[in-house]
XYZ file of C-alpha atoms in Angstrom:
231
model
C -41.363 36.022 -17.701
C -42.102 32.838 -19.666
C -45.809 33.101 -18.880
C -45.932 36.702 -20.153
C -44.122 35.632 -23.315
C -46.582 32.768 -23.844
C -49.548 35.089 -23.281
C -48.221 37.599 -25.833
C -47.527 34.913 -28.436
C -51.001 33.369 -28.084
C -52.642 36.820 -28.253
C -50.850 37.643 -31.504
C -51.710 34.267 -33.027
C -55.419 34.357 -32.094
C -55.820 37.937 -33.305
C -54.454 36.990 -36.740
C -56.510 33.770 -36.870
C -59.753 35.638 -36.190
C -58.892 38.288 -38.757
C -58.149 35.659 -41.414
C -61.369 33.714 -40.769
C -63.895 36.421 -39.880
C -62.699 39.128 -42.263
C -62.019 41.478 -39.342
C -59.923 40.822 -36.284
C -60.238 42.300 -32.807
C -58.392 45.539 -32.034
C -56.916 43.959 -28.901
C -56.484 40.458 -27.454
C -55.640 39.740 -23.800
C -54.464 36.292 -22.720
C -54.396 35.231 -19.061
C -52.841 31.962 -17.898
C -53.279 30.587 -14.398
C -53.496 26.824 -13.985
C -55.784 25.127 -14.714
C -57.266 27.854 -16.944
C -56.397 30.095 -19.854
C -58.636 32.917 -21.070
C -58.401 34.721 -24.412
C -60.388 37.961 -24.219
C -60.804 40.111 -27.315
C -62.284 43.567 -27.792
C -63.665 45.609 -30.705
C -64.582 42.486 -32.665
C -67.574 42.955 -34.979
C -67.444 42.516 -38.742
C -69.343 45.003 -40.984
C -71.991 42.432 -41.982
C -72.443 41.433 -38.319
C -72.944 45.081 -37.407
C -75.803 45.296 -39.915
C -77.471 42.215 -38.392
C -77.004 43.505 -34.843
C -78.584 46.819 -35.837
C -81.556 44.783 -37.110
C -81.818 42.952 -33.758
C -80.564 39.684 -35.291
C -78.078 39.002 -32.487
C -78.937 35.312 -32.203
C -78.232 34.762 -35.902
C -74.781 36.335 -35.502
C -74.052 34.263 -32.395
C -75.141 31.029 -34.074
C -72.870 31.708 -37.075
C -69.956 32.638 -34.828
C -70.428 29.506 -32.752
C -70.179 27.355 -35.893
C -67.081 29.172 -37.163
C -65.217 29.131 -33.853
C -65.970 25.436 -33.309
C -64.133 24.739 -36.560
C -61.123 26.765 -35.402
C -60.752 25.332 -31.883
C -58.784 22.190 -32.906
C -56.272 24.424 -34.711
C -56.040 26.757 -31.701
C -55.506 23.790 -29.381
C -52.706 22.363 -31.542
C -51.015 25.748 -31.968
C -51.057 26.485 -28.228
C -49.433 23.096 -27.590
C -46.679 23.815 -30.130
C -46.073 27.397 -28.951
C -46.177 26.854 -25.196
C -46.345 23.135 -24.404
C -49.681 23.727 -22.661
C -52.217 20.947 -23.240
C -55.795 22.174 -23.434
C -58.482 19.612 -22.612
C -61.543 21.634 -23.651
C -62.650 25.089 -24.741
C -65.625 27.274 -23.871
C -66.527 30.513 -25.644
C -69.062 33.339 -25.627
C -69.686 36.769 -27.162
C -70.952 40.174 -26.090
C -72.106 41.714 -29.351
C -73.196 44.960 -27.720
C -69.718 45.412 -26.241
C -68.064 44.008 -29.380
C -66.097 41.587 -27.222
C -65.685 37.863 -26.694
C -63.826 35.233 -24.718
C -62.386 31.763 -25.205
C -61.738 29.800 -22.002
C -59.279 26.919 -22.187
C -59.386 24.209 -19.510
C -56.001 22.518 -19.148
C -55.450 18.773 -19.001
C -54.109 18.997 -15.450
C -57.576 19.917 -14.139
C -58.101 16.165 -13.748
C -55.250 16.112 -11.222
C -57.075 18.783 -9.222
C -60.299 16.791 -8.956
C -61.606 17.027 -5.408
C -59.298 19.965 -4.583
C -60.540 23.540 -4.240
C -59.008 26.191 -6.476
C -56.846 28.903 -4.820
C -58.608 31.322 -2.488
C -59.225 35.012 -3.182
C -61.022 37.726 -1.257
C -64.839 37.333 -1.185
C -64.746 33.959 -2.953
C -67.538 32.556 -0.793
C -69.780 35.580 -1.456
C -69.216 35.241 -5.201
C -70.274 31.591 -5.004
C -73.434 32.554 -3.129
C -74.396 34.942 -5.938
C -73.630 32.329 -8.590
C -75.865 29.816 -6.809
C -78.625 32.428 -6.558
C -78.508 33.083 -10.313
C -78.461 29.368 -11.097
C -81.540 28.780 -8.971
C -83.385 31.546 -10.815
C -82.452 30.105 -14.226
C -82.516 26.352 -13.567
C -81.367 24.894 -10.238
C -78.560 25.157 -7.723
C -75.325 23.609 -9.052
C -74.035 20.438 -7.459
C -70.614 22.118 -7.303
C -69.278 25.671 -7.624
C -65.633 26.733 -7.665
C -63.764 29.709 -9.067
C -60.314 31.019 -9.860
C -59.037 34.617 -10.009
C -56.532 34.422 -12.865
C -55.440 38.023 -12.316
C -57.004 41.303 -11.175
C -59.047 41.473 -14.400
C -60.226 37.900 -14.913
C -62.438 35.672 -12.753
C -63.472 32.213 -13.985
C -66.310 30.321 -12.263
C -67.053 26.605 -12.718
C -70.543 25.213 -12.186
C -71.080 21.465 -12.207
C -74.464 19.717 -12.374
C -76.935 22.473 -13.305
C -79.154 21.030 -16.055
C -82.793 20.258 -15.277
C -84.709 17.367 -16.862
C -86.479 19.381 -19.556
C -83.129 20.781 -20.726
C -81.666 17.285 -20.933
C -84.620 16.195 -23.045
C -84.166 19.159 -25.410
C -80.490 18.247 -25.812
C -81.385 14.618 -26.578
C -83.908 15.854 -29.170
C -81.228 17.858 -31.000
C -81.999 21.379 -29.767
C -78.583 21.970 -28.180
C -77.688 25.172 -30.052
C -81.136 26.739 -29.570
C -81.014 25.893 -25.863
C -77.533 27.378 -25.527
C -78.540 30.650 -27.198
C -81.627 30.999 -25.001
C -79.781 30.118 -21.785
C -76.972 32.498 -22.707
C -79.386 35.423 -23.008
C -81.313 34.534 -19.836
C -78.369 33.820 -17.553
C -76.345 36.848 -18.641
C -79.286 39.148 -17.966
C -79.578 37.632 -14.486
C -75.832 37.793 -13.850
C -75.711 41.479 -14.775
C -78.425 42.134 -12.175
C -76.462 40.564 -9.322
C -74.156 42.203 -6.784
C -70.729 41.240 -8.130
C -69.485 44.826 -8.348
C -70.260 45.543 -4.694
C -68.867 42.174 -3.589
C -65.607 42.536 -5.524
C -65.380 46.327 -5.067
C -64.714 46.854 -8.757
C -66.602 47.406 -12.003
C -67.614 44.356 -14.046
C -66.922 45.184 -17.709
C -68.080 41.935 -19.330
C -69.786 38.664 -18.384
C -69.574 35.515 -20.502
C -71.218 32.086 -20.098
C -70.832 28.763 -21.896
C -71.759 25.120 -21.276
C -70.691 21.579 -22.051
C -74.090 19.920 -22.030
C -72.626 16.412 -22.310
C -70.596 16.902 -19.115
C -73.243 19.128 -17.469
C -70.619 21.805 -16.802
C -70.704 25.553 -17.260
C -68.065 28.269 -17.093
C -68.792 31.901 -16.282
C -66.087 34.495 -16.968
C -66.176 37.956 -15.384
C -63.930 40.624 -16.896
C -63.199 43.200 -14.205
C -61.901 46.734 -14.247
C -59.393 46.831 -11.360
C -59.253 49.902 -9.193
C -56.108 51.970 -9.606
C -54.846 54.061 -6.724
């Protein structure tokens, strides 16, 4: 019950924060908490000016602006989550799907350090999912040094990749092209991920796919939003 209460409180807070800072908030916010992760998934989130830019095929400009704005809000979100729930967030990752008018913020909890060297909980077809993730990574850059994943609930799957950057990418980051690299990788990897067999593996529809990186740590998180089958 406490987890559900925490999820509802965070959802309400983030929805208002986005509305206050972007001029328009999402119509719905879904928060999922399962140690060591928290996801904040929002839908119907596209301001009128952003819609104009998207219609003019200026998606990357919208994403770059959003990235800057959300980076400024993350310290406030981190502090507020700690006050509301006592949960300590170590780092955040975020991504957008402008065509679906959706987005996600992934919070990695401090206790992930305690889980170092331990596999996350099992779920059905976990190994097959990892095989597909490795296949995509090899097409885009190289096979990760480590892959693990966590099914937070029947709608949310978070995948960690560790050690995926190739030398040319590291050089671009050192030369100050981090944001441009992230935008290009985001577009490439998501197109590849959408072409893979996750729906057949998981026996459910994939509604959204999000990707983000911490280039300094050479880590990446992929979030799959699923549509669970109802019988």
